[in-house]
Short mmCIF file of C-alpha atoms and ligand atoms in Angstrom, two decimals:
data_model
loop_
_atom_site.label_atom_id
_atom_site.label_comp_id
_atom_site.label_asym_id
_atom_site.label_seq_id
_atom_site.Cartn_x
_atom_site.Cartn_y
_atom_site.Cartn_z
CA UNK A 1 42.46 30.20 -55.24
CA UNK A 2 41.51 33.07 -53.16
CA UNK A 3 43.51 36.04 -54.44
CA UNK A 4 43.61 38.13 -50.58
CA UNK A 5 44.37 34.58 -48.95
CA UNK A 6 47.91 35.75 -48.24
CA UNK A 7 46.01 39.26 -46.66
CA UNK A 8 44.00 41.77 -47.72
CA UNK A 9 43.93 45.57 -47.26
CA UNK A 10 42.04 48.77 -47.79
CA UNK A 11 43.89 51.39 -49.83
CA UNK A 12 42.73 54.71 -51.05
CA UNK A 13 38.55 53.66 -50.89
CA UNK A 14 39.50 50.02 -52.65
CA UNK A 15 40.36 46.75 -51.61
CA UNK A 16 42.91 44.97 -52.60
CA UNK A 17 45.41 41.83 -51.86
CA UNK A 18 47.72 42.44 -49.23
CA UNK A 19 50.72 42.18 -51.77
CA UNK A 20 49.20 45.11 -53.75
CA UNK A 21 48.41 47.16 -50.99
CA UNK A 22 51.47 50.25 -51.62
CA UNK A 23 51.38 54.10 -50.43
CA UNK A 24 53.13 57.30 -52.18
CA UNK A 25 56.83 57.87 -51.27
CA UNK A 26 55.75 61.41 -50.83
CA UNK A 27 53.23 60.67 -48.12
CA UNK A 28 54.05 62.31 -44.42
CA UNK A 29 52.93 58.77 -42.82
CA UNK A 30 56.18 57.63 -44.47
CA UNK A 31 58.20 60.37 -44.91
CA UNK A 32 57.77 61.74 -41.22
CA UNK A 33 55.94 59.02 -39.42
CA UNK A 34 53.22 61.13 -39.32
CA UNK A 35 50.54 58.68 -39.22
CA UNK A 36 49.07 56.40 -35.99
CA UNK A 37 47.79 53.14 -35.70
CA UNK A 38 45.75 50.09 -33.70
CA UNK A 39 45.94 46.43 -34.15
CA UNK A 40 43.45 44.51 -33.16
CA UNK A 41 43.64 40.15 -32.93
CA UNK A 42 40.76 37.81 -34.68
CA UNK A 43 40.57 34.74 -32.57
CA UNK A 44 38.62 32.16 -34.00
CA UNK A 45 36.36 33.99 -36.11
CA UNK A 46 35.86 36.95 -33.71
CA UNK A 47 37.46 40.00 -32.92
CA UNK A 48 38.69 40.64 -29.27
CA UNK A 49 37.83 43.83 -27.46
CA UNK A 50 36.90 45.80 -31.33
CA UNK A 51 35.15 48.94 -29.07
CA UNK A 52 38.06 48.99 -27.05
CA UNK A 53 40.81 49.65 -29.96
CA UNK A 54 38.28 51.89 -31.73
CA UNK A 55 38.37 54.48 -29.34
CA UNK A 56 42.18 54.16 -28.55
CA UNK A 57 42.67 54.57 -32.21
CA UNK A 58 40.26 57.48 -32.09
CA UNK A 59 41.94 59.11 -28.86
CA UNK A 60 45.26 58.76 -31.06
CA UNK A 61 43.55 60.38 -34.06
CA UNK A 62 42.21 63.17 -32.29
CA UNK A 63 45.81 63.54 -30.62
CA UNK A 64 47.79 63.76 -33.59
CA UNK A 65 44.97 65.60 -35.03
CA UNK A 66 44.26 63.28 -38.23
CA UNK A 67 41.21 63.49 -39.46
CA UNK A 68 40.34 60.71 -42.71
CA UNK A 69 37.38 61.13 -43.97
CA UNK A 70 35.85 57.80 -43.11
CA UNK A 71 34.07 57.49 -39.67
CA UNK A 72 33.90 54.82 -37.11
CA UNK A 73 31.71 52.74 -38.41
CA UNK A 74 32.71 53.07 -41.94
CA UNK A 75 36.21 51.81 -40.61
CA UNK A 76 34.34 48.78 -38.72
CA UNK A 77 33.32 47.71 -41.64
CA UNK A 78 36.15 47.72 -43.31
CA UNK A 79 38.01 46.01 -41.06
CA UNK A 80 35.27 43.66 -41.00
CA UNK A 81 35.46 42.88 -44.92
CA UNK A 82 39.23 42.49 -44.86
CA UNK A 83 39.39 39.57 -42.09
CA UNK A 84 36.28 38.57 -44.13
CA UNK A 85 37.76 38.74 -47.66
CA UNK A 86 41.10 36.92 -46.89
CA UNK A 87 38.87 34.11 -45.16
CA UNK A 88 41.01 33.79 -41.78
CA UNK A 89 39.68 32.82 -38.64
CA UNK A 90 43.06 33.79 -36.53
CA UNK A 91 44.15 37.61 -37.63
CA UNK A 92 46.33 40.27 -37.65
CA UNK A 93 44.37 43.48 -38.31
CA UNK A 94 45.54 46.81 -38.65
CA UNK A 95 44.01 50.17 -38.90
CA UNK A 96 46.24 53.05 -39.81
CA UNK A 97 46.15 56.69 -40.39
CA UNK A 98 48.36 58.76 -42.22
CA UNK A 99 48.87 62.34 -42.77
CA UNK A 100 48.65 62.38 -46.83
CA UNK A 101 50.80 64.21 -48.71
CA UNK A 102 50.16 68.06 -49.28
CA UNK A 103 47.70 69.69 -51.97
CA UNK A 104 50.02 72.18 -52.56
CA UNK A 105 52.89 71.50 -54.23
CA UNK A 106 55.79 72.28 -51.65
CA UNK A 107 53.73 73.16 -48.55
CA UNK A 108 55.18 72.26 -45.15
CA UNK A 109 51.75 72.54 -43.86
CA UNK A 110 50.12 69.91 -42.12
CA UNK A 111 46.72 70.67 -42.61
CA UNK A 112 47.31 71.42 -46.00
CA UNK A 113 47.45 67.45 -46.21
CA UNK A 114 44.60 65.22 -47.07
CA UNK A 115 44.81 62.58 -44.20
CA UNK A 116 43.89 58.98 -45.46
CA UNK A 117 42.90 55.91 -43.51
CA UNK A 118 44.49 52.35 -44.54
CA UNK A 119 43.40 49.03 -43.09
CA UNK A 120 44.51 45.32 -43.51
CA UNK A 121 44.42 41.69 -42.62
CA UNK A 122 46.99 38.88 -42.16
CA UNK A 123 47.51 35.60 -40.87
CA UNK A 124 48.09 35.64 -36.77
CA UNK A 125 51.51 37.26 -35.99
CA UNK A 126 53.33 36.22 -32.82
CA UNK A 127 55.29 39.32 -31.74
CA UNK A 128 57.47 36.39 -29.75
CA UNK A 129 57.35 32.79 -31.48
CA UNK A 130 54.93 30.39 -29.52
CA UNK A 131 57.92 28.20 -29.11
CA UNK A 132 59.83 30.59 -27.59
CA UNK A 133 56.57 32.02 -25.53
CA UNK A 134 56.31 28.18 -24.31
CA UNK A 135 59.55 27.70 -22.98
CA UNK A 136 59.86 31.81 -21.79
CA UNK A 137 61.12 34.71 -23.81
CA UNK A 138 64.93 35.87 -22.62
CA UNK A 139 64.54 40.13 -22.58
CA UNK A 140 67.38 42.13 -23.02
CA UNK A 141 67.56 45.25 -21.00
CA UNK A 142 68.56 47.60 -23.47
CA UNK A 143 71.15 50.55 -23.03
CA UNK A 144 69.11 52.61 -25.24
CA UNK A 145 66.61 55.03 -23.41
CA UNK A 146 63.30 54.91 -24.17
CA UNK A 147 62.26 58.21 -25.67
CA UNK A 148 61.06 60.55 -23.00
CA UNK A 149 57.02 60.92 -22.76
CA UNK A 150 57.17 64.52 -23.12
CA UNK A 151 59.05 64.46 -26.49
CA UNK A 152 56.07 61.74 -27.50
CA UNK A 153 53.20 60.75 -25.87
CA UNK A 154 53.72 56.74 -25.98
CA UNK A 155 49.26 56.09 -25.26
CA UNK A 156 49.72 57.23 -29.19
CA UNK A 157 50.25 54.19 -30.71
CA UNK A 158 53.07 54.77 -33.59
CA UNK A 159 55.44 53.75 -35.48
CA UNK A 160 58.37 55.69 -34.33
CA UNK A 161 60.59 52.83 -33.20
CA UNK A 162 64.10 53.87 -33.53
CA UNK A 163 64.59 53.24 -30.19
CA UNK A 164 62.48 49.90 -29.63
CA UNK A 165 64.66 48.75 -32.72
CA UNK A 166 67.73 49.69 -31.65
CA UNK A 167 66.90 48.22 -28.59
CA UNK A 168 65.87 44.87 -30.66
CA UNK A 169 69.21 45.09 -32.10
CA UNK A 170 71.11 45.22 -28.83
CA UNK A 171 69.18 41.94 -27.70
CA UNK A 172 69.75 39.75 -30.81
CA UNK A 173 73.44 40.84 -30.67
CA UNK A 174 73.72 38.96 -27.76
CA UNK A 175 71.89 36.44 -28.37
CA UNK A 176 68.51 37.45 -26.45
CA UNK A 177 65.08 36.83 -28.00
CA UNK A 178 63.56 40.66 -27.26
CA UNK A 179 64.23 43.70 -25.47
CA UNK A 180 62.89 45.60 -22.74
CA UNK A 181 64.15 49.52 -22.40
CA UNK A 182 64.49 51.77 -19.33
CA UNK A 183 63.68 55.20 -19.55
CA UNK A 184 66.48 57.98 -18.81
CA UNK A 185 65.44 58.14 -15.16
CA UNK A 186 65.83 53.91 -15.30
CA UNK A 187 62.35 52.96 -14.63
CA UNK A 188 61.24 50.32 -16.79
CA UNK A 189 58.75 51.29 -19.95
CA UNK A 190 57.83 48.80 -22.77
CA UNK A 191 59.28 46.79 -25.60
CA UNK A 192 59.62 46.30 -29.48
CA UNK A 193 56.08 45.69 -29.13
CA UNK A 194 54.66 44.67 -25.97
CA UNK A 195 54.03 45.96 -22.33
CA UNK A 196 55.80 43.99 -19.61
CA UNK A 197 54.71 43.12 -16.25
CA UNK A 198 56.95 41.74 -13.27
CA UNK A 199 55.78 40.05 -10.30
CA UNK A 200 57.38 40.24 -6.78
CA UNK A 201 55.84 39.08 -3.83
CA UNK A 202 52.35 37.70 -5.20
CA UNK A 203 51.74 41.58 -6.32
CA UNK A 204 51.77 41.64 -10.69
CA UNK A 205 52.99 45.28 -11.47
CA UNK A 206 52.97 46.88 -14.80
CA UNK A 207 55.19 50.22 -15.40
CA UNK A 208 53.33 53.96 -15.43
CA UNK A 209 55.20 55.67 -17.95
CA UNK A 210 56.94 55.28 -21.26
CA UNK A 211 54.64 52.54 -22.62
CA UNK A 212 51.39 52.31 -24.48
CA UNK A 213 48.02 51.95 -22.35
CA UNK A 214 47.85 48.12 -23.87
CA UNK A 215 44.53 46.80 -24.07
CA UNK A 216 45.99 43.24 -23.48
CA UNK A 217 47.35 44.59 -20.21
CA UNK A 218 44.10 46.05 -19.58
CA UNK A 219 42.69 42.18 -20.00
CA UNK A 220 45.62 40.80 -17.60
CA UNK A 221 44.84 43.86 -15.23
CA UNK A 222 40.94 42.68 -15.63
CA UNK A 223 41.87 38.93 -14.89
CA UNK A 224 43.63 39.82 -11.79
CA UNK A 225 40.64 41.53 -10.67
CA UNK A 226 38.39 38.57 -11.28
CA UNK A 227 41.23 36.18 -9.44
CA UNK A 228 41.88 38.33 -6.35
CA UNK A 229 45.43 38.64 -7.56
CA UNK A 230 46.66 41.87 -6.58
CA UNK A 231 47.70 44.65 -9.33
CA UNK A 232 49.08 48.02 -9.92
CA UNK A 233 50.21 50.20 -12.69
CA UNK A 234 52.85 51.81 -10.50
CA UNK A 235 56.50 53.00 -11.26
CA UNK A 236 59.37 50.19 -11.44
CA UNK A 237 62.68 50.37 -11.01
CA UNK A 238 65.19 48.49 -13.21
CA UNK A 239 66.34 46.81 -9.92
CA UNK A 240 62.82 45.50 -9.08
CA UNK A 241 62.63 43.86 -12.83
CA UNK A 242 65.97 42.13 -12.65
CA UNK A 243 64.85 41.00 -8.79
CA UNK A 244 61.48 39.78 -9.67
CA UNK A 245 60.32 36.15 -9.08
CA UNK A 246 58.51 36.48 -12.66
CA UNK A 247 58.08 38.34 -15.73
CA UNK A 248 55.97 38.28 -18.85
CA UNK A 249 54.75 40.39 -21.78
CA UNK A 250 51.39 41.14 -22.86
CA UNK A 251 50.65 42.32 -26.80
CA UNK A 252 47.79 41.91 -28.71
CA UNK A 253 49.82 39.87 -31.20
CA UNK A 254 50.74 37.07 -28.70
CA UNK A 255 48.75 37.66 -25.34
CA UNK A 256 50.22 36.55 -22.04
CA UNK A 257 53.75 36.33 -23.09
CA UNK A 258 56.26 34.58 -20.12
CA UNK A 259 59.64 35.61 -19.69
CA UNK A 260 62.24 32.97 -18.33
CA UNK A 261 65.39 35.25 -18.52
CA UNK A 262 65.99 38.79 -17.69
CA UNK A 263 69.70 39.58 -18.74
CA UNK A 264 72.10 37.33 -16.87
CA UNK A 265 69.60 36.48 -14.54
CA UNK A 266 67.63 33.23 -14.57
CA UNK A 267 63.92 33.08 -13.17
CA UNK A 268 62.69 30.64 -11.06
CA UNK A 269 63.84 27.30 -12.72
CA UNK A 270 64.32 28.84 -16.22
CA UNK A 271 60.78 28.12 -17.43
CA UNK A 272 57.62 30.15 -17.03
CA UNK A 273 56.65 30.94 -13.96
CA UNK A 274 52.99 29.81 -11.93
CA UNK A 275 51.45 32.89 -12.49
CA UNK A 276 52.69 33.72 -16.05
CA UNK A 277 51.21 30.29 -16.78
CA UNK A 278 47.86 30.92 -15.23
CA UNK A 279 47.20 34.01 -16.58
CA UNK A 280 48.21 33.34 -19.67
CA UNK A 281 45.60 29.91 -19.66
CA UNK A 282 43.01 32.08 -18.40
CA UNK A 283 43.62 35.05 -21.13
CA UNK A 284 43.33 32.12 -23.93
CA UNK A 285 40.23 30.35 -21.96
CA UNK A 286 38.41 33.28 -21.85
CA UNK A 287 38.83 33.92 -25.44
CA UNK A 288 37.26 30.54 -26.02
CA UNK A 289 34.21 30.78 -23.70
CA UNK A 290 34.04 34.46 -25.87
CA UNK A 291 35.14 37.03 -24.10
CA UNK A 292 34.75 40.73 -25.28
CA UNK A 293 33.60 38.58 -28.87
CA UNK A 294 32.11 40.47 -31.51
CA UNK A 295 31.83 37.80 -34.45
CA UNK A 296 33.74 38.37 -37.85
CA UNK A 297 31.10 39.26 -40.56
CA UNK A 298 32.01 36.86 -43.42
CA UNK A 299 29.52 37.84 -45.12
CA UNK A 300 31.32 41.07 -46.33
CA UNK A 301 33.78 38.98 -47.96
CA UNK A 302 32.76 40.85 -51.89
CA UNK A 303 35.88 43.59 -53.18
N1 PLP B 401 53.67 48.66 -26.56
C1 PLP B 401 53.98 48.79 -27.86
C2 PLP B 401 55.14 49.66 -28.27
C3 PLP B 401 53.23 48.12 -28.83
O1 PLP B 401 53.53 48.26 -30.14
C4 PLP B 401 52.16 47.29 -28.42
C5 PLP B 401 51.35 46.57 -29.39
O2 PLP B 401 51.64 46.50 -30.56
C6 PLP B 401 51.89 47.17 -27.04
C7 PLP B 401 52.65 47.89 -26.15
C8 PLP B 401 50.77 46.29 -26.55
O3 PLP B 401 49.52 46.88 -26.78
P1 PLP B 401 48.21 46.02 -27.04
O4 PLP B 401 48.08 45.10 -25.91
O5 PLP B 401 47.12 47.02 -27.10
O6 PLP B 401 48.42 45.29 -28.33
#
């Protein structure tokens, strides 16, 4: 029996099963959410679009000005022997990193923190159920704000979700399987883990503010190109999401992600819509032919 089969993570310069895989109470990551993050999906043995959450995670480092001592490629690798160590072909991977906790005793001094980088594996998580992604996802619109860009840059990927939970919250309350928030101004942003694009007229829009720069809507923005589907990141009204002829979700834990119900409304004939349902097939096809690949190194798999 394979003692990292249910996951295994990188923990203060050792690896160890996911179960066992703990951080100090007194670290900022916890304490103040001072710590960022990527995730990045294994798809049959191979990572999609590595490079690409490297530097995002890098640009988010640099941002919140957290500096571990391991570099890019030492970080690779670890992620790397994780996947490899815990022997899955379909992943969840993770990269984190966290302020530390100060040297000196009492200090309220960032930089008097040693900054640590964490990273682990786990089985493939669906961010929306692939039963639920099959027949379309019903999104909540929440009445919670998203919190304004200039209080938090969102392109930082973090864990700061009080308001994507409460939002979460709201739509399970009623019975809805996720949420979507509006920012104070009521343009649409993101969700409890996912960007969202609506489609009106042919044209697939994404929103312009308030949401991460999501590297699977990068792909769908990508596939578009390649189709001759026409796409914008542009601003969008909550009007235009609760008038548009479709509406899906894109995450890295889930892909293409249709939408069926927005609120009260009902979409098209309560199923996912024609182009949800292409692009969706084509984000999965392309995975299979390899797309943006770079092959798991299972040969890493020794602690
Ligand atoms: N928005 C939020 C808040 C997220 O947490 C995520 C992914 O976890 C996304 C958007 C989608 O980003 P990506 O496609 O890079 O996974």
């Amino acid at each position: 029996m394979n003692e990292f089969a249910a996951g295994a993570a990188y923990v203060q310069g050792r690896f160890v099963p996911i179960g066992q895989a703990t951080i100090s109470v007194l670290d900022w990551g916890f304490t103040r959410s001072d710590c960022t993050y990527d995730v990045v999906h294994v798809f049959q043995g191979g990572f999609f679009r590595l490079d690409d959450h490297l530097d995002r995670f890098a640009r988010s480092m640099e941002k919140r000005r957290l500096a571990p001592p391991e570099g890019r490629e030492a970080m690779a690798e670890t992620l790397h022997r994780c996947v490899a160590l815990a022997g899955l072909r379909d992943a969840y991977v993770a990269m984190v990193a966290l302020r530390g906790r100060p040297r000196i005793g009492g200090s309220r001094r960032p930089a008097d923190c040693d900054n640590h980088f964490i990273a682990y594996a786990v089985p493939w998580v669906d961010v929306i159920p692939k039963d639920v992604q099959e027949r379309g996802a019903h999104l909540w619109i929440a009445s919670v704000p998203r919190v304004p860009d200039a209080s938090f840059d969102p392109t930082v990927k973090n864990y700061m979700w009080g308001d994507l939970t409460s939002g979460l919250l709201e739509a399970h309350d009623h019975g809805f399987d996720t949420a979507i928030l509006c920012d104070a101004q009521g343009f649409v942003t993101e969700g409890p883990g996912f960007n969202v694009f609506v489609v009106k007229d042919g044209r697939v829009l994404t929103p312009d503010r308030g949401s991460l720069g999501g590297i699977t809507r990068r792909s769908v923005l990508e596939l578009c190109a390649q189709e001759g589907i026409e796409a914008a990141i542009a601003p969008i009204p909550r009007a235009l999401l609760e008038d548009a002829d479709e509406v899906f979700a894109a995450t890295t834990a889930g892909g293409v992600m249709p939408v069926s119900r927005v609120g009260t409304r009902i979409l098209g004939n309560d199923r996912p819509g024609p182009l949800s349902r292409r692009l969706k097939d084509l984000y999965w096809r392309r995975h299979a032919e390899g797309w943006h690949n770079t092959p798991v190194r299972y040969e890493l798999a020794v602690a």
